[in-house]
mmCIF file of N, CA and C in Angstrom:
data_model
loop_
_atom_site.group_PDB
_atom_site.id
_atom_site.type_symbol
_atom_site.label_atom_id
_atom_site.label_comp_id
_atom_site.label_asym_id
_atom_site.label_seq_id
_atom_site.Cartn_x
_atom_site.Cartn_y
_atom_site.Cartn_z
ATOM 1 N N UNK D 1034 202.783 21.515 16.694
ATOM 2 C CA UNK D 1034 203.767 21.487 17.806
ATOM 3 C C UNK D 1034 202.966 21.323 19.310
ATOM 4 N N UNK D 1035 203.507 20.392 20.026
ATOM 5 C CA UNK D 1035 203.179 20.205 21.429
ATOM 6 C C UNK D 1035 203.911 20.476 22.105
ATOM 7 N N UNK D 1036 203.801 21.093 23.587
ATOM 8 C CA UNK D 1036 204.498 21.475 24.474
ATOM 9 C C UNK D 1036 204.091 20.596 25.688
ATOM 10 N N UNK D 1037 205.173 20.082 26.226
ATOM 11 C CA UNK D 1037 204.809 19.416 27.485
ATOM 12 C C UNK D 1037 205.662 20.043 28.878
ATOM 13 N N UNK D 1038 205.032 20.057 29.973
ATOM 14 C CA UNK D 1038 205.801 20.621 31.058
ATOM 15 C C UNK D 1038 205.463 19.804 32.483
ATOM 16 N N UNK D 1039 206.486 19.155 32.933
ATOM 17 C CA UNK D 1039 206.278 18.409 33.658
ATOM 18 C C UNK D 1039 206.452 19.104 35.102
ATOM 19 N N UNK D 1040 205.929 18.691 36.284
ATOM 20 C CA UNK D 1040 206.039 19.357 37.552
ATOM 21 C C UNK D 1040 205.957 18.012 38.729
ATOM 22 N N UNK D 1041 206.304 18.568 39.938
ATOM 23 C CA UNK D 1041 206.001 17.594 41.138
ATOM 24 C C UNK D 1041 206.949 16.695 41.633
ATOM 25 N N UNK D 1042 208.460 16.840 40.938
ATOM 26 C CA UNK D 1042 209.197 15.825 41.559
ATOM 27 C C UNK D 1042 209.661 16.449 42.866
ATOM 28 N N UNK D 1043 210.891 15.707 43.169
ATOM 29 C CA UNK D 1043 211.503 16.106 44.471
ATOM 30 C C UNK D 1043 211.968 15.033 45.325
ATOM 31 N N UNK D 1044 212.389 15.308 46.482
ATOM 32 C CA UNK D 1044 213.062 14.409 47.523
ATOM 33 C C UNK D 1044 212.017 13.527 48.435
ATOM 34 N N UNK D 1045 211.961 12.460 48.446
ATOM 35 C CA UNK D 1045 210.861 11.568 49.334
ATOM 36 C C UNK D 1045 211.654 10.581 49.960
ATOM 37 N N UNK D 1046 211.259 9.945 51.371
ATOM 38 C CA UNK D 1046 211.669 9.083 51.772
ATOM 39 C C UNK D 1046 211.356 7.848 51.232
ATOM 40 N N UNK D 1047 211.969 6.548 51.455
ATOM 41 C CA UNK D 1047 211.254 5.220 50.691
ATOM 42 C C UNK D 1047 209.769 5.088 51.755
ATOM 43 N N UNK D 1048 208.951 4.423 50.924
ATOM 44 C CA UNK D 1048 207.799 4.390 51.500
ATOM 45 C C UNK D 1048 206.720 5.545 51.109
ATOM 46 N N UNK D 1049 207.275 6.858 50.890
ATOM 47 C CA UNK D 1049 206.409 7.981 50.798
ATOM 48 C C UNK D 1049 205.638 7.976 49.179
ATOM 49 N N UNK D 1050 205.151 9.127 48.969
ATOM 50 C CA UNK D 1050 204.440 9.160 47.857
ATOM 51 C C UNK D 1050 204.658 10.665 47.202
ATOM 52 N N UNK D 1051 204.328 10.650 45.922
ATOM 53 C CA UNK D 1051 204.560 11.841 45.117
ATOM 54 C C UNK D 1051 203.519 11.902 43.879
ATOM 55 N N UNK D 1052 203.260 13.101 43.739
ATOM 56 C CA UNK D 1052 202.289 12.904 42.436
ATOM 57 C C UNK D 1052 203.050 14.147 41.425
ATOM 58 N N UNK D 1053 203.139 13.846 40.186
ATOM 59 C CA UNK D 1053 203.898 14.318 39.121
ATOM 60 C C UNK D 1053 202.527 14.839 38.193
ATOM 61 N N UNK D 1054 202.771 15.919 37.524
ATOM 62 C CA UNK D 1054 201.859 16.364 36.851
ATOM 63 C C UNK D 1054 202.343 16.933 35.231
ATOM 64 N N UNK D 1055 201.788 16.850 34.323
ATOM 65 C CA UNK D 1055 202.323 16.926 32.892
ATOM 66 C C UNK D 1055 201.231 17.712 32.228
ATOM 67 N N UNK D 1056 201.619 18.878 31.846
ATOM 68 C CA UNK D 1056 200.492 19.972 31.134
ATOM 69 C C UNK D 1056 200.807 20.011 29.768
ATOM 70 N N UNK D 1057 199.909 19.719 28.845
ATOM 71 C CA UNK D 1057 200.049 19.829 27.468
ATOM 72 C C UNK D 1057 199.433 20.983 26.756
ATOM 73 N N UNK D 1058 200.386 21.661 25.892
ATOM 74 C CA UNK D 1058 199.605 22.799 25.375
ATOM 75 C C UNK D 1058 200.051 22.772 23.776
ATOM 76 N N UNK D 1059 199.555 23.601 23.046
ATOM 77 C CA UNK D 1059 199.571 23.432 21.640
ATOM 78 C C UNK D 1059 198.778 22.719 20.785
ATOM 79 N N UNK D 1060 199.345 21.948 19.703
ATOM 80 C CA UNK D 1060 198.382 21.221 18.950
ATOM 81 C C UNK D 1060 198.005 19.935 19.348
ATOM 82 N N UNK D 1061 197.072 20.001 20.395
ATOM 83 C CA UNK D 1061 197.002 18.697 21.440
ATOM 84 C C UNK D 1061 195.758 18.026 20.746
ATOM 85 N N UNK D 1062 195.228 18.572 19.640
ATOM 86 C CA UNK D 1062 193.720 17.941 19.128
ATOM 87 C C UNK D 1062 194.167 16.225 18.652
ATOM 88 N N UNK D 1063 195.511 16.063 18.228
ATOM 89 C CA UNK D 1063 195.679 14.859 17.619
ATOM 90 C C UNK D 1063 196.405 14.025 18.619
ATOM 91 N N UNK D 1064 196.464 14.395 19.872
ATOM 92 C CA UNK D 1064 196.994 13.319 20.891
ATOM 93 C C UNK D 1064 196.169 12.184 21.107
ATOM 94 N N UNK D 1065 196.902 10.826 21.172
ATOM 95 C CA UNK D 1065 195.945 9.813 21.375
ATOM 96 C C UNK D 1065 196.302 9.307 22.821
ATOM 97 N N UNK D 1066 197.545 9.275 23.203
ATOM 98 C CA UNK D 1066 198.120 8.693 24.239
ATOM 99 C C UNK D 1066 198.929 9.624 25.058
ATOM 100 N N UNK D 1067 199.154 9.731 26.209
ATOM 101 C CA UNK D 1067 200.074 10.351 26.956
ATOM 102 C C UNK D 1067 200.704 9.380 28.222
ATOM 103 N N UNK D 1068 202.273 9.584 28.041
ATOM 104 C CA UNK D 1068 202.990 8.377 28.645
ATOM 105 C C UNK D 1068 203.991 9.047 29.439
ATOM 106 N N UNK D 1069 204.212 8.432 30.672
ATOM 107 C CA UNK D 1069 205.341 8.706 31.336
ATOM 108 C C UNK D 1069 206.429 7.627 31.241
ATOM 109 N N UNK D 1070 207.799 8.208 31.096
ATOM 110 C CA UNK D 1070 209.090 7.387 31.158
ATOM 111 C C UNK D 1070 209.957 7.834 32.431
ATOM 112 N N UNK D 1071 210.835 6.977 32.577
ATOM 113 C CA UNK D 1071 211.998 7.430 33.312
ATOM 114 C C UNK D 1071 213.303 7.179 33.130
ATOM 115 N N UNK D 1072 214.252 7.738 33.404
ATOM 116 C CA UNK D 1072 215.475 7.171 32.992
ATOM 117 C C UNK D 1072 216.722 7.869 34.118
ATOM 118 N N UNK D 1073 217.533 6.929 34.459
ATOM 119 C CA UNK D 1073 218.657 7.016 35.246
ATOM 120 C C UNK D 1073 219.791 7.194 34.300
ATOM 121 N N UNK D 1074 220.513 8.166 35.034
ATOM 122 C CA UNK D 1074 221.636 8.479 34.183
ATOM 123 C C UNK D 1074 222.478 7.468 33.614
ATOM 124 N N UNK D 1075 223.037 7.506 32.423
ATOM 125 C CA UNK D 1075 223.576 6.436 31.773
ATOM 126 C C UNK D 1075 222.947 5.128 31.410
ATOM 127 N N UNK D 1076 221.657 5.070 31.549
ATOM 128 C CA UNK D 1076 220.823 3.782 31.467
ATOM 129 C C UNK D 1076 219.515 4.329 30.274
ATOM 130 N N UNK D 1077 219.019 3.461 29.564
ATOM 131 C CA UNK D 1077 218.147 3.818 28.891
ATOM 132 C C UNK D 1077 216.723 4.386 29.532
ATOM 133 N N UNK D 1078 216.113 4.996 28.638
ATOM 134 C CA UNK D 1078 214.847 5.745 29.040
ATOM 135 C C UNK D 1078 213.764 4.464 29.167
ATOM 136 N N UNK D 1079 213.053 4.283 30.348
ATOM 137 C CA UNK D 1079 212.165 2.879 30.540
ATOM 138 C C UNK D 1079 210.576 3.450 30.616
ATOM 139 N N UNK D 1080 209.783 2.730 30.094
ATOM 140 C CA UNK D 1080 208.562 3.010 30.094
ATOM 141 C C UNK D 1080 207.852 2.924 31.434
ATOM 142 N N UNK D 1081 206.743 3.781 31.816
ATOM 143 C CA UNK D 1081 206.416 3.717 33.259
ATOM 144 C C UNK D 1081 204.790 3.453 33.252
ATOM 145 N N UNK D 1082 204.208 4.493 32.289
ATOM 146 C CA UNK D 1082 202.421 4.246 32.323
ATOM 147 C C UNK D 1082 202.417 5.125 31.112
ATOM 148 N N UNK D 1083 201.084 4.899 30.636
ATOM 149 C CA UNK D 1083 200.380 5.382 29.536
ATOM 150 C C UNK D 1083 198.847 5.440 29.729
ATOM 151 N N UNK D 1084 198.309 6.439 29.295
ATOM 152 C CA UNK D 1084 196.766 6.596 29.313
ATOM 153 C C UNK D 1084 196.171 7.290 28.003
ATOM 154 N N UNK D 1085 195.373 6.680 27.486
ATOM 155 C CA UNK D 1085 194.689 7.372 26.249
ATOM 156 C C UNK D 1085 194.132 8.772 26.353
ATOM 157 N N UNK D 1086 193.917 9.521 25.822
ATOM 158 C CA UNK D 1086 193.336 10.823 25.974
ATOM 159 C C UNK D 1086 191.887 10.896 26.466
ATOM 160 N N UNK D 1087 191.212 9.852 25.962
ATOM 161 C CA UNK D 1087 189.920 9.438 26.409
ATOM 162 C C UNK D 1087 189.814 8.820 27.717
ATOM 163 N N UNK D 1088 190.901 8.418 28.184
ATOM 164 C CA UNK D 1088 191.022 7.494 29.672
ATOM 165 C C UNK D 1088 190.510 6.312 29.776
ATOM 166 N N UNK D 1089 190.212 5.533 28.575
ATOM 167 C CA UNK D 1089 189.752 4.271 28.588
ATOM 168 C C UNK D 1089 190.773 3.103 28.577
ATOM 169 N N UNK D 1090 191.821 3.657 28.064
ATOM 170 C CA UNK D 1090 192.931 2.591 28.198
ATOM 171 C C UNK D 1090 194.001 3.244 28.977
ATOM 172 N N UNK D 1091 194.569 2.274 29.734
ATOM 173 C CA UNK D 1091 195.564 2.376 30.771
ATOM 174 C C UNK D 1091 196.606 1.462 30.756
ATOM 175 N N UNK D 1092 198.081 1.513 30.837
ATOM 176 C CA UNK D 1092 199.032 0.618 30.692
ATOM 177 C C UNK D 1092 199.976 1.213 31.820
ATOM 178 N N UNK D 1093 200.807 -0.145 32.276
ATOM 179 C CA UNK D 1093 201.692 0.275 33.324
ATOM 180 C C UNK D 1093 202.896 -0.595 32.795
ATOM 181 N N UNK D 1094 204.034 -0.256 33.249
ATOM 182 C CA UNK D 1094 205.391 -1.067 33.081
ATOM 183 C C UNK D 1094 205.163 -2.023 34.280
ATOM 184 N N UNK D 1095 205.819 -3.135 34.229
ATOM 185 C CA UNK D 1095 205.995 -4.151 35.234
ATOM 186 C C UNK D 1095 206.549 -3.672 36.547
ATOM 187 N N UNK D 1096 207.590 -2.797 36.639
ATOM 188 C CA UNK D 1096 208.263 -2.389 37.912
ATOM 189 C C UNK D 1096 207.131 -1.552 38.622
ATOM 190 N N UNK D 1097 206.441 -0.625 38.292
ATOM 191 C CA UNK D 1097 205.402 -0.044 38.926
ATOM 192 C C UNK D 1097 203.907 -0.258 39.035
ATOM 193 N N UNK D 1098 203.701 -1.303 38.343
ATOM 194 C CA UNK D 1098 202.275 -1.813 38.447
ATOM 195 C C UNK D 1098 201.970 -1.971 39.900
ATOM 196 N N UNK D 1099 200.698 -1.456 40.366
ATOM 197 C CA UNK D 1099 200.312 -1.791 41.653
ATOM 198 C C UNK D 1099 200.730 -0.745 42.753
ATOM 199 N N UNK D 1100 201.645 0.195 42.454
ATOM 200 C CA UNK D 1100 202.160 1.137 43.082
ATOM 201 C C UNK D 1100 201.842 2.671 42.779
ATOM 202 N N UNK D 1101 201.740 2.634 41.374
ATOM 203 C CA UNK D 1101 201.540 4.142 40.631
ATOM 204 C C UNK D 1101 200.325 3.964 39.809
ATOM 205 N N UNK D 1102 199.888 5.223 39.735
ATOM 206 C CA UNK D 1102 198.322 5.408 39.121
ATOM 207 C C UNK D 1102 198.717 6.563 38.270
ATOM 208 N N UNK D 1103 198.350 6.254 37.023
ATOM 209 C CA UNK D 1103 198.333 7.364 36.059
ATOM 210 C C UNK D 1103 196.723 7.754 35.819
ATOM 211 N N UNK D 1104 196.536 9.315 35.610
ATOM 212 C CA UNK D 1104 195.107 9.638 35.312
ATOM 213 C C UNK D 1104 195.212 10.864 34.511
ATOM 214 N N UNK D 1105 194.132 11.675 34.306
ATOM 215 C CA UNK D 1105 194.132 12.958 33.353
ATOM 216 C C UNK D 1105 192.857 13.487 33.633
ATOM 217 N N UNK D 1106 193.205 15.052 33.341
ATOM 218 C CA UNK D 1106 192.025 15.740 33.549
ATOM 219 C C UNK D 1106 191.964 16.740 32.327
ATOM 220 N N UNK D 1107 191.137 16.170 31.288
ATOM 221 C CA UNK D 1107 191.193 16.876 29.910
ATOM 222 C C UNK D 1107 190.906 18.358 29.894
ATOM 223 N N UNK D 1108 190.068 18.766 30.790
ATOM 224 C CA UNK D 1108 189.729 20.086 30.915
ATOM 225 C C UNK D 1108 190.770 21.386 31.223
ATOM 226 N N UNK D 1109 191.854 20.315 31.927
ATOM 227 C CA UNK D 1109 193.116 21.023 32.308
ATOM 228 C C UNK D 1109 194.339 20.643 31.301
ATOM 229 N N UNK D 1110 194.159 19.716 30.336
ATOM 230 C CA UNK D 1110 195.182 19.169 29.571
ATOM 231 C C UNK D 1110 196.041 18.823 30.262
ATOM 232 N N UNK D 1111 195.979 17.800 31.307
ATOM 233 C CA UNK D 1111 196.781 17.538 32.507
ATOM 234 C C UNK D 1111 196.779 15.800 32.561
ATOM 235 N N UNK D 1112 198.099 15.403 32.718
ATOM 236 C CA UNK D 1112 198.088 14.116 32.978
ATOM 237 C C UNK D 1112 199.025 13.995 34.386
ATOM 238 N N UNK D 1113 198.403 13.051 35.171
ATOM 239 C CA UNK D 1113 199.108 12.968 36.450
ATOM 240 C C UNK D 1113 199.446 11.454 36.698
ATOM 241 N N UNK D 1114 200.931 11.405 37.408
ATOM 242 C CA UNK D 1114 201.224 10.264 37.969
ATOM 243 C C UNK D 1114 201.442 10.081 39.511
ATOM 244 N N UNK D 1115 200.323 9.458 40.058
ATOM 245 C CA UNK D 1115 200.489 9.283 41.708
ATOM 246 C C UNK D 1115 201.652 8.064 41.908
ATOM 247 N N UNK D 1116 202.285 8.429 42.795
ATOM 248 C CA UNK D 1116 203.500 7.411 42.893
ATOM 249 C C UNK D 1116 203.391 7.270 44.244
ATOM 250 N N UNK D 1117 203.019 5.923 44.770
ATOM 251 C CA UNK D 1117 202.979 5.395 46.053
ATOM 252 C C UNK D 1117 204.091 4.375 46.362
ATOM 253 N N UNK D 1118 204.276 4.269 47.536
ATOM 254 C CA UNK D 1118 205.254 3.158 48.213
ATOM 255 C C UNK D 1118 206.494 3.109 47.349
ATOM 256 N N UNK D 1119 207.064 4.333 47.371
ATOM 257 C CA UNK D 1119 208.341 4.657 46.595
ATOM 258 C C UNK D 1119 209.630 4.073 47.248
ATOM 259 N N UNK D 1120 210.391 3.460 46.268
ATOM 260 C CA UNK D 1120 211.609 2.593 46.668
ATOM 261 C C UNK D 1120 212.857 3.292 46.045
ATOM 262 N N UNK D 1121 214.097 3.172 46.667
ATOM 263 C CA UNK D 1121 215.187 3.764 46.122
ATOM 264 C C UNK D 1121 215.298 3.821 44.825
ATOM 265 N N UNK D 1122 214.928 2.459 44.205
ATOM 266 C CA UNK D 1122 215.148 2.262 42.765
ATOM 267 C C UNK D 1122 214.143 3.074 41.899
ATOM 268 N N UNK D 1123 213.216 3.752 42.362
ATOM 269 C CA UNK D 1123 212.375 4.689 41.606
ATOM 270 C C UNK D 1123 213.130 6.000 41.310
ATOM 271 N N UNK D 1124 214.241 6.118 41.844
ATOM 272 C CA UNK D 1124 215.033 7.532 41.771
ATOM 273 C C UNK D 1124 215.317 7.478 40.361
ATOM 274 N N UNK D 1125 214.858 8.766 39.747
ATOM 275 C CA UNK D 1125 215.043 8.888 38.126
ATOM 276 C C UNK D 1125 214.648 10.230 37.721
ATOM 277 N N UNK D 1126 214.884 10.605 36.510
ATOM 278 C CA UNK D 1126 214.200 11.873 36.084
ATOM 279 C C UNK D 1126 213.110 10.991 35.405
ATOM 280 N N UNK D 1127 211.895 11.787 35.557
ATOM 281 C CA UNK D 1127 210.654 11.329 34.994
ATOM 282 C C UNK D 1127 210.301 12.203 33.716
ATOM 283 N N UNK D 1128 209.909 11.860 32.536
ATOM 284 C CA UNK D 1128 209.585 12.616 31.369
ATOM 285 C C UNK D 1128 208.257 12.280 31.014
ATOM 286 N N UNK D 1129 207.374 13.179 30.578
ATOM 287 C CA UNK D 1129 206.227 13.211 29.889
ATOM 288 C C UNK D 1129 206.373 12.774 28.300
ATOM 289 N N UNK D 1130 205.598 12.138 27.553
ATOM 290 C CA UNK D 1130 205.781 12.015 26.331
ATOM 291 C C UNK D 1130 204.343 11.995 25.507
ATOM 292 N N UNK D 1131 204.346 12.303 24.576
ATOM 293 C CA UNK D 1131 203.257 12.090 23.396
ATOM 294 C C UNK D 1131 203.741 11.936 22.133
ATOM 295 N N UNK D 1132 202.769 11.316 21.176
ATOM 296 C CA UNK D 1132 203.234 11.305 19.611
ATOM 297 C C UNK D 1132 202.058 11.550 18.804
ATOM 298 N N UNK D 1133 202.140 12.769 18.097
ATOM 299 C CA UNK D 1133 201.095 12.918 17.181
ATOM 300 C C UNK D 1133 201.540 12.801 15.636
ATOM 301 N N UNK D 1134 202.571 11.938 15.471
ATOM 302 C CA UNK D 1134 203.110 11.850 14.251
ATOM 303 C C UNK D 1134 204.570 12.260 14.478
ATOM 304 N N UNK D 1135 204.814 12.844 15.403
ATOM 305 C CA UNK D 1135 206.236 13.342 15.933
ATOM 306 C C UNK D 1135 206.016 13.107 17.239
ATOM 307 N N UNK D 1136 207.468 12.951 17.806
ATOM 308 C CA UNK D 1136 207.762 12.609 19.577
ATOM 309 C C UNK D 1136 207.737 13.964 19.915
ATOM 310 N N UNK D 1137 207.112 14.120 21.107
ATOM 311 C CA UNK D 1137 207.182 15.104 22.058
ATOM 312 C C UNK D 1137 207.609 14.713 23.522
ATOM 313 N N UNK D 1138 208.728 15.554 23.965
ATOM 314 C CA UNK D 1138 209.181 15.075 25.379
ATOM 315 C C UNK D 1138 208.844 16.545 26.290
ATOM 316 N N UNK D 1139 208.807 16.193 27.571
ATOM 317 C CA UNK D 1139 208.959 17.295 28.370
ATOM 318 C C UNK D 1139 210.434 17.704 28.823
ATOM 319 N N UNK D 1140 210.744 18.114 29.580
ATOM 320 C CA UNK D 1140 212.080 18.632 30.027
ATOM 321 C C UNK D 1140 212.608 17.823 31.230
ATOM 322 N N UNK D 1141 211.470 16.898 31.858
ATOM 323 C CA UNK D 1141 211.798 15.973 32.830
ATOM 324 C C UNK D 1141 211.740 16.685 34.204
ATOM 325 N N UNK D 1142 211.278 15.598 35.190
ATOM 326 C CA UNK D 1142 211.423 16.234 36.623
ATOM 327 C C UNK D 1142 212.181 15.152 37.512
ATOM 328 N N UNK D 1143 213.016 15.456 38.397
ATOM 329 C CA UNK D 1143 213.834 14.781 38.996
ATOM 330 C C UNK D 1143 212.822 14.321 40.372
ATOM 331 N N UNK D 1144 212.766 12.777 40.421
ATOM 332 C CA UNK D 1144 212.573 12.325 41.577
ATOM 333 C C UNK D 1144 213.501 11.557 42.438
ATOM 334 N N UNK D 1145 213.695 11.731 43.757
ATOM 335 C CA UNK D 1145 214.845 11.265 44.305
ATOM 336 C C UNK D 1145 214.133 10.303 45.782
ATOM 337 N N UNK D 1146 214.395 9.063 45.762
ATOM 338 C CA UNK D 1146 213.808 8.333 46.873
ATOM 339 C C UNK D 1146 215.154 7.889 47.650
ATOM 340 N N UNK D 1147 215.163 8.541 48.786
ATOM 341 C CA UNK D 1147 216.227 8.393 49.733
ATOM 342 C C UNK D 1147 215.956 8.710 51.281
ATOM 343 N N UNK D 1148 216.613 8.019 52.226
ATOM 344 C CA UNK D 1148 216.368 8.258 53.559
ATOM 345 C C UNK D 1148 217.228 9.434 54.082
#
């Protein structure tokens, strides 16, 4: 079992920044990648970014590339998502995800970008 807990969401104005955190606990030895997804109510969950546990492989979704940065702190079992130049269309619930043969999701954290 892996537990994922996100934090850092909130309300921010367009052009602003937020940093999300995801702390992993439990059976984390088999984690290969940590990922961020986001979902708007009534729509599918979209891929945002991924980072290998070693940090040597990083991937971004097209809509966030160049504005968001994913990183990790293995000593803290934490993955971060630094979000800059936020736009209203970035408004969504952001979820942390990993797979060790079983999918694990966090509870999500709401990000709202609005003036």
